[in-house]
Amino acid sequence: MGNFRKFTLGLLLCAAAISVHAQNRMATTGTMVIVPADGEVTQANDEARVIWMVEEQDKDKALAASRTNQKMKQGMEIIRKEDPQAQLKTYGYFTYPVYPEDQPRPLTKARVPSSWRVGQYLEVKTANLQALPKTVASTQRLLALNNLQFGLADKTARQLDAQRIEAAYGNLTERIEAIAKAMGRSPNDAILDTVDFEGSGAYAPQEAAATKMTMRASAAQDAIQVEEPSFEPGETTLHLRIVGKVRFK
């Protein structure tokens, strides 16, 4: 009789365990899970964006403008000669008066400027990074280097888009499998209902591309000869955030 009771108790415990397991499984049936994932690719920078500027100051506004125009024209000629494939765009032409600091402000008459400043900016985009140091050194004899940034050309960024998508989708698949395991379910029970690229459905914030770049440039004023600066284009990391809506059957 004792053995029968033990056997009966064992059956009851097994049934209870099976019931608990079934309840745990039933608890996740139809569950909707939001799964964010990331993908990124890193590529060496292949394009430089250089900002040049020239500024002249003179008591005669016309003379200041004339020297500015001449230097900009000569500087553009140098750039086109050193880098024929470069893209040039001028912008930001400015003219403004300069007043002496110790000049009293008249009550009835306008202040008289002591001189005029005239300047202009030039944007240059180039993929010829090998010749960039020589181009910069040659141009610095006339123009001032205002800013320099390295990045990816539009064509390169588009080519990397497929790799970003593949990396992000692979990460999404891995996370769905891990979540299914944690829930005690088979990944085969997960049905991918929606995939939201770039978090456009407000599931996740959109992240911009992070650019890693270092630059060493020698500062130079107008001079007869300028030594070539040293540049390190660095690399750019492109991110892609996707969000998957997963339902467990």
mmCIF file of C-alpha atoms in Angstrom:
data_model
loop_
_atom_site.group_PDB
_atom_site.id
_atom_site.type_symbol
_atom_site.label_atom_id
_atom_site.label_comp_id
_atom_site.label_asym_id
_atom_site.label_seq_id
_atom_site.Cartn_x
_atom_site.Cartn_y
_atom_site.Cartn_z
ATOM 1 C CA MET A 1 0.000 0.000 0.000
ATOM 2 C CA GLY A 2 2.908 2.325 0.724
ATOM 3 C CA ASN A 3 4.381 1.758 -2.716
ATOM 4 C CA PHE A 4 1.027 2.493 -4.320
ATOM 5 C CA ARG A 5 0.801 5.799 -2.444
ATOM 6 C CA LYS A 6 4.319 6.738 -3.565
ATOM 7 C CA PHE A 7 3.454 5.861 -7.140
ATOM 8 C CA THR A 8 0.247 7.910 -6.964
ATOM 9 C CA LEU A 9 2.115 10.861 -5.437
ATOM 10 C CA GLY A 10 4.704 10.654 -8.208
ATOM 11 C CA LEU A 11 1.990 10.748 -10.857
ATOM 12 C CA LEU A 12 0.413 13.768 -9.205
ATOM 13 C CA LEU A 13 3.783 15.593 -9.089
ATOM 14 C CA CYS A 14 4.465 14.811 -12.750
ATOM 15 C CA ALA A 15 1.005 16.019 -13.716
ATOM 16 C CA ALA A 16 1.550 19.203 -11.734
ATOM 17 C CA ALA A 17 4.892 19.796 -13.442
ATOM 18 C CA ILE A 18 3.334 19.215 -16.854
ATOM 19 C CA SER A 19 0.486 21.568 -15.955
ATOM 20 C CA VAL A 20 2.908 24.306 -14.836
ATOM 21 C CA HIS A 21 4.982 23.859 -18.001
ATOM 22 C CA ALA A 22 1.834 24.097 -20.118
ATOM 23 C CA GLN A 23 0.696 27.201 -18.253
ATOM 24 C CA ASN A 24 4.119 28.832 -18.768
ATOM 25 C CA ARG A 25 3.953 28.048 -22.477
ATOM 26 C CA MET A 26 0.392 29.284 -22.748
ATOM 27 C CA ALA A 27 1.394 32.537 -21.061
ATOM 28 C CA THR A 28 3.470 33.548 -24.094
ATOM 29 C CA THR A 29 1.039 32.502 -26.796
ATOM 30 C CA GLY A 30 0.136 35.526 -28.897
ATOM 31 C CA THR A 31 2.687 37.717 -27.139
ATOM 32 C CA MET A 32 3.879 40.696 -29.182
ATOM 33 C CA VAL A 33 7.534 41.646 -28.643
ATOM 34 C CA ILE A 34 9.270 44.788 -29.891
ATOM 35 C CA VAL A 35 12.901 44.006 -30.714
ATOM 36 C CA PRO A 36 15.400 46.784 -31.588
ATOM 37 C CA ALA A 37 18.593 45.902 -33.447
ATOM 38 C CA ASP A 38 21.645 47.705 -34.776
ATOM 39 C CA GLY A 39 23.962 47.313 -37.725
ATOM 40 C CA GLU A 40 27.064 49.248 -38.607
ATOM 41 C CA VAL A 41 29.803 49.277 -41.214
ATOM 42 C CA THR A 42 33.105 51.132 -41.151
ATOM 43 C CA GLN A 43 34.817 52.487 -44.241
ATOM 44 C CA ALA A 44 37.930 54.558 -44.814
ATOM 45 C CA ASN A 45 37.078 58.147 -45.754
ATOM 46 C CA ASP A 46 37.503 58.871 -49.432
ATOM 47 C CA GLU A 47 36.485 62.512 -49.757
ATOM 48 C CA ALA A 48 37.696 65.813 -48.329
ATOM 49 C CA ARG A 49 35.701 69.025 -47.904
ATOM 50 C CA VAL A 50 37.962 72.057 -47.645
ATOM 51 C CA ILE A 51 36.802 75.581 -46.777
ATOM 52 C CA TRP A 52 39.038 78.410 -47.928
ATOM 53 C CA MET A 53 38.679 82.103 -47.236
ATOM 54 C CA VAL A 54 40.301 85.379 -48.174
ATOM 55 C CA GLU A 55 39.903 88.716 -46.416
ATOM 56 C CA GLU A 56 41.427 92.093 -47.192
ATOM 57 C CA GLN A 57 41.281 95.352 -45.276
ATOM 58 C CA ASP A 58 41.899 98.852 -46.633
ATOM 59 C CA LYS A 59 40.776 102.418 -46.135
ATOM 60 C CA ASP A 60 39.587 102.322 -49.718
ATOM 61 C CA LYS A 61 36.715 99.852 -50.034
ATOM 62 C CA ALA A 62 37.348 99.378 -53.739
ATOM 63 C CA LEU A 63 40.995 98.452 -53.190
ATOM 64 C CA ALA A 64 40.057 95.919 -50.508
ATOM 65 C CA ALA A 65 37.474 94.376 -52.826
ATOM 66 C CA SER A 66 39.884 94.302 -55.731
ATOM 67 C CA ARG A 67 42.584 92.457 -53.775
ATOM 68 C CA THR A 68 40.022 89.996 -52.427
ATOM 69 C CA ASN A 69 38.696 89.258 -55.905
ATOM 70 C CA GLN A 70 42.185 88.851 -57.319
ATOM 71 C CA LYS A 71 43.373 86.481 -54.592
ATOM 72 C CA MET A 72 40.248 84.353 -54.830
ATOM 73 C CA LYS A 73 40.585 84.098 -58.590
ATOM 74 C CA GLN A 74 44.267 83.146 -58.365
ATOM 75 C CA GLY A 75 43.585 80.669 -55.564
ATOM 76 C CA MET A 76 40.893 78.944 -57.626
ATOM 77 C CA GLU A 77 43.275 78.719 -60.565
ATOM 78 C CA ILE A 78 45.872 77.009 -58.355
ATOM 79 C CA ILE A 79 43.330 74.476 -57.063
ATOM 80 C CA ARG A 80 42.087 73.656 -60.561
ATOM 81 C CA LYS A 81 45.660 73.200 -61.736
ATOM 82 C CA GLU A 82 46.666 70.919 -58.842
ATOM 83 C CA ASP A 83 43.351 69.020 -58.718
ATOM 84 C CA PRO A 84 41.374 69.231 -61.992
ATOM 85 C CA GLN A 85 38.614 66.912 -60.682
ATOM 86 C CA ALA A 86 37.868 69.013 -57.596
ATOM 87 C CA GLN A 87 34.429 70.617 -57.218
ATOM 88 C CA LEU A 88 34.554 74.336 -56.360
ATOM 89 C CA LYS A 89 31.791 76.565 -54.994
ATOM 90 C CA THR A 90 32.166 80.165 -53.787
ATOM 91 C CA TYR A 91 29.869 81.647 -51.160
ATOM 92 C CA GLY A 92 29.646 84.130 -48.305
ATOM 93 C CA TYR A 93 30.987 87.281 -49.977
ATOM 94 C CA PHE A 94 31.008 90.041 -47.346
ATOM 95 C CA THR A 95 31.848 93.727 -47.020
ATOM 96 C CA TYR A 96 31.653 95.600 -43.733
ATOM 97 C CA PRO A 97 33.089 98.756 -42.198
ATOM 98 C CA VAL A 98 35.679 98.844 -39.432
ATOM 99 C CA TYR A 99 35.448 101.635 -36.859
ATOM 100 C CA PRO A 100 38.264 102.739 -34.546
ATOM 101 C CA GLU A 101 37.697 101.644 -30.967
ATOM 102 C CA ASP A 102 38.492 105.061 -29.532
ATOM 103 C CA GLN A 103 36.190 106.959 -31.891
ATOM 104 C CA PRO A 104 33.360 108.639 -29.949
ATOM 105 C CA ARG A 105 29.853 107.876 -31.129
ATOM 106 C CA PRO A 106 28.313 111.089 -32.569
ATOM 107 C CA LEU A 107 24.818 111.995 -31.504
ATOM 108 C CA THR A 108 23.552 113.322 -34.819
ATOM 109 C CA LYS A 109 25.937 112.054 -37.485
ATOM 110 C CA ALA A 110 26.798 108.554 -38.577
ATOM 111 C CA ARG A 111 30.171 107.200 -37.555
ATOM 112 C CA VAL A 112 32.900 107.273 -40.137
ATOM 113 C CA PRO A 113 34.677 103.932 -40.762
ATOM 114 C CA SER A 114 38.437 103.902 -40.574
ATOM 115 C CA SER A 115 38.678 101.054 -43.091
ATOM 116 C CA TRP A 116 36.743 98.292 -44.866
ATOM 117 C CA ARG A 117 36.983 94.530 -44.740
ATOM 118 C CA VAL A 118 36.066 92.508 -47.780
ATOM 119 C CA GLY A 119 36.176 88.722 -47.944
ATOM 120 C CA GLN A 120 34.848 85.583 -49.574
ATOM 121 C CA TYR A 121 34.660 81.817 -48.893
ATOM 122 C CA LEU A 122 35.379 78.901 -51.196
ATOM 123 C CA GLU A 123 34.250 75.302 -50.695
ATOM 124 C CA VAL A 124 36.241 72.551 -52.375
ATOM 125 C CA LYS A 125 35.250 68.870 -52.516
ATOM 126 C CA THR A 126 37.801 66.378 -53.740
ATOM 127 C CA ALA A 127 38.456 62.647 -53.815
ATOM 128 C CA ASN A 128 42.120 63.134 -54.642
ATOM 129 C CA LEU A 129 43.367 62.703 -51.080
ATOM 130 C CA GLN A 130 46.844 61.741 -52.225
ATOM 131 C CA ALA A 131 47.430 65.141 -53.807
ATOM 132 C CA LEU A 132 45.599 67.067 -51.084
ATOM 133 C CA PRO A 133 48.684 68.088 -49.043
ATOM 134 C CA LYS A 134 50.376 69.573 -52.114
ATOM 135 C CA THR A 135 47.166 71.318 -53.201
ATOM 136 C CA VAL A 136 46.687 72.827 -49.745
ATOM 137 C CA ALA A 137 50.295 73.996 -49.480
ATOM 138 C CA SER A 138 50.154 75.649 -52.896
ATOM 139 C CA THR A 139 46.828 77.361 -52.166
ATOM 140 C CA GLN A 140 47.861 78.610 -48.715
ATOM 141 C CA ARG A 141 50.171 81.112 -50.359
ATOM 142 C CA LEU A 142 47.051 83.106 -51.271
ATOM 143 C CA LEU A 143 44.051 81.780 -49.334
ATOM 144 C CA ALA A 144 43.549 80.905 -45.684
ATOM 145 C CA LEU A 145 42.529 77.363 -44.761
ATOM 146 C CA ASN A 146 39.354 77.854 -42.731
ATOM 147 C CA ASN A 147 38.190 74.269 -42.233
ATOM 148 C CA LEU A 148 38.876 70.723 -43.413
ATOM 149 C CA GLN A 149 36.708 67.635 -42.952
ATOM 150 C CA PHE A 150 36.995 64.080 -44.233
ATOM 151 C CA GLY A 151 34.059 61.846 -45.017
ATOM 152 C CA LEU A 152 32.511 59.436 -47.493
ATOM 153 C CA ALA A 153 31.519 60.316 -51.015
ATOM 154 C CA ASP A 154 27.806 59.963 -51.756
ATOM 155 C CA LYS A 155 28.456 57.025 -54.089
ATOM 156 C CA THR A 156 30.446 55.192 -51.399
ATOM 157 C CA ALA A 157 27.751 55.772 -48.784
ATOM 158 C CA ARG A 158 25.091 54.345 -51.112
ATOM 159 C CA GLN A 159 27.212 51.260 -51.786
ATOM 160 C CA LEU A 160 27.531 50.621 -48.051
ATOM 161 C CA ASP A 161 23.776 50.792 -47.510
ATOM 162 C CA ALA A 162 23.249 47.117 -48.424
ATOM 163 C CA GLN A 163 25.930 46.074 -45.927
ATOM 164 C CA ARG A 164 24.267 48.132 -43.181
ATOM 165 C CA ILE A 165 20.911 46.490 -43.848
ATOM 166 C CA GLU A 166 22.431 43.007 -43.825
ATOM 167 C CA ALA A 167 24.260 43.655 -40.549
ATOM 168 C CA ALA A 168 21.195 45.123 -38.856
ATOM 169 C CA TYR A 169 18.896 42.322 -39.993
ATOM 170 C CA GLY A 170 21.404 39.723 -38.827
ATOM 171 C CA ASN A 171 21.498 41.344 -35.393
ATOM 172 C CA LEU A 172 17.688 41.384 -35.307
ATOM 173 C CA THR A 173 17.572 37.649 -36.034
ATOM 174 C CA GLU A 174 20.085 36.923 -33.283
ATOM 175 C CA ARG A 175 18.131 38.938 -30.726
ATOM 176 C CA ILE A 176 14.836 37.283 -31.636
ATOM 177 C CA GLU A 177 16.427 33.856 -31.115
ATOM 178 C CA ALA A 178 17.816 34.937 -27.734
ATOM 179 C CA ILE A 179 14.429 36.310 -26.633
ATOM 180 C CA ALA A 180 12.650 33.131 -27.694
ATOM 181 C CA LYS A 181 15.121 31.059 -25.669
ATOM 182 C CA ALA A 182 14.602 33.253 -22.608
ATOM 183 C CA MET A 183 10.837 32.797 -22.918
ATOM 184 C CA GLY A 184 11.209 29.043 -23.208
ATOM 185 C CA ARG A 185 9.977 29.087 -26.773
ATOM 186 C CA SER A 186 11.386 27.875 -30.066
ATOM 187 C CA PRO A 187 12.561 30.551 -32.526
ATOM 188 C CA ASN A 188 10.331 28.800 -35.062
ATOM 189 C CA ASP A 189 7.336 29.990 -33.019
ATOM 190 C CA ALA A 190 8.266 33.631 -33.653
ATOM 191 C CA ILE A 191 6.481 35.368 -36.513
ATOM 192 C CA LEU A 192 8.089 38.592 -37.707
ATOM 193 C CA ASP A 193 5.121 40.895 -38.118
ATOM 194 C CA THR A 194 6.830 44.240 -38.898
ATOM 195 C CA VAL A 195 10.345 45.507 -39.574
ATOM 196 C CA ASP A 196 10.772 49.230 -39.018
ATOM 197 C CA PHE A 197 13.970 50.582 -40.592
ATOM 198 C CA GLU A 198 15.647 53.632 -39.016
ATOM 199 C CA GLY A 199 13.106 53.675 -36.204
ATOM 200 C CA SER A 200 10.653 55.648 -38.359
ATOM 201 C CA GLY A 201 7.733 54.261 -36.380
ATOM 202 C CA ALA A 202 9.024 55.900 -33.194
ATOM 203 C CA TYR A 203 10.103 52.540 -31.796
ATOM 204 C CA ALA A 204 13.729 53.671 -31.658
ATOM 205 C CA PRO A 205 15.632 56.935 -32.236
ATOM 206 C CA GLN A 206 17.352 57.500 -35.542
ATOM 207 C CA GLU A 207 21.113 57.674 -35.251
ATOM 208 C CA ALA A 208 23.350 59.700 -37.510
ATOM 209 C CA ALA A 209 26.581 58.457 -38.994
ATOM 210 C CA ALA A 210 29.539 58.807 -36.673
ATOM 211 C CA THR A 211 32.621 60.030 -38.389
ATOM 212 C CA LYS A 212 36.043 59.287 -36.992
ATOM 213 C CA MET A 213 38.648 61.536 -38.478
ATOM 214 C CA THR A 214 41.839 63.162 -37.426
ATOM 215 C CA MET A 215 43.528 66.080 -39.053
ATOM 216 C CA ARG A 216 46.871 67.754 -38.702
ATOM 217 C CA ALA A 217 47.298 70.916 -40.731
ATOM 218 C CA SER A 218 50.057 73.486 -40.577
ATOM 219 C CA ALA A 219 48.842 77.047 -40.101
ATOM 220 C CA ALA A 220 50.230 79.502 -42.600
ATOM 221 C CA GLN A 221 49.893 83.136 -43.544
ATOM 222 C CA ASP A 222 50.706 84.614 -46.921
ATOM 223 C CA ALA A 223 54.186 83.340 -47.734
ATOM 224 C CA ILE A 224 56.382 82.598 -50.699
ATOM 225 C CA GLN A 225 56.711 78.918 -49.850
ATOM 226 C CA VAL A 226 54.472 76.830 -47.598
ATOM 227 C CA GLU A 227 55.478 73.376 -46.397
ATOM 228 C CA GLU A 228 53.001 70.620 -47.112
ATOM 229 C CA PRO A 229 50.708 69.820 -44.161
ATOM 230 C CA SER A 230 50.022 66.295 -42.891
ATOM 231 C CA PHE A 231 46.517 64.849 -43.078
ATOM 232 C CA GLU A 232 44.951 61.666 -41.715
ATOM 233 C CA PRO A 233 41.610 61.061 -43.457
ATOM 234 C CA GLY A 234 40.461 58.534 -40.820
ATOM 235 C CA GLU A 235 37.281 56.490 -41.253
ATOM 236 C CA THR A 236 33.512 56.771 -41.026
ATOM 237 C CA THR A 237 31.128 54.392 -39.244
ATOM 238 C CA LEU A 238 27.591 54.254 -40.629
ATOM 239 C CA HIS A 239 24.837 53.072 -38.286
ATOM 240 C CA LEU A 240 21.434 51.604 -39.036
ATOM 241 C CA ARG A 241 18.749 51.077 -36.387
ATOM 242 C CA ILE A 242 15.859 48.741 -37.169
ATOM 243 C CA VAL A 243 13.009 47.546 -34.988
ATOM 244 C CA GLY A 244 11.124 44.290 -35.439
ATOM 245 C CA LYS A 245 7.638 43.553 -34.144
ATOM 246 C CA VAL A 246 7.544 39.819 -33.328
ATOM 247 C CA ARG A 247 4.477 37.757 -32.380
ATOM 248 C CA PHE A 248 4.733 34.306 -30.808
ATOM 249 C CA LYS A 249 2.181 31.831 -32.083
#
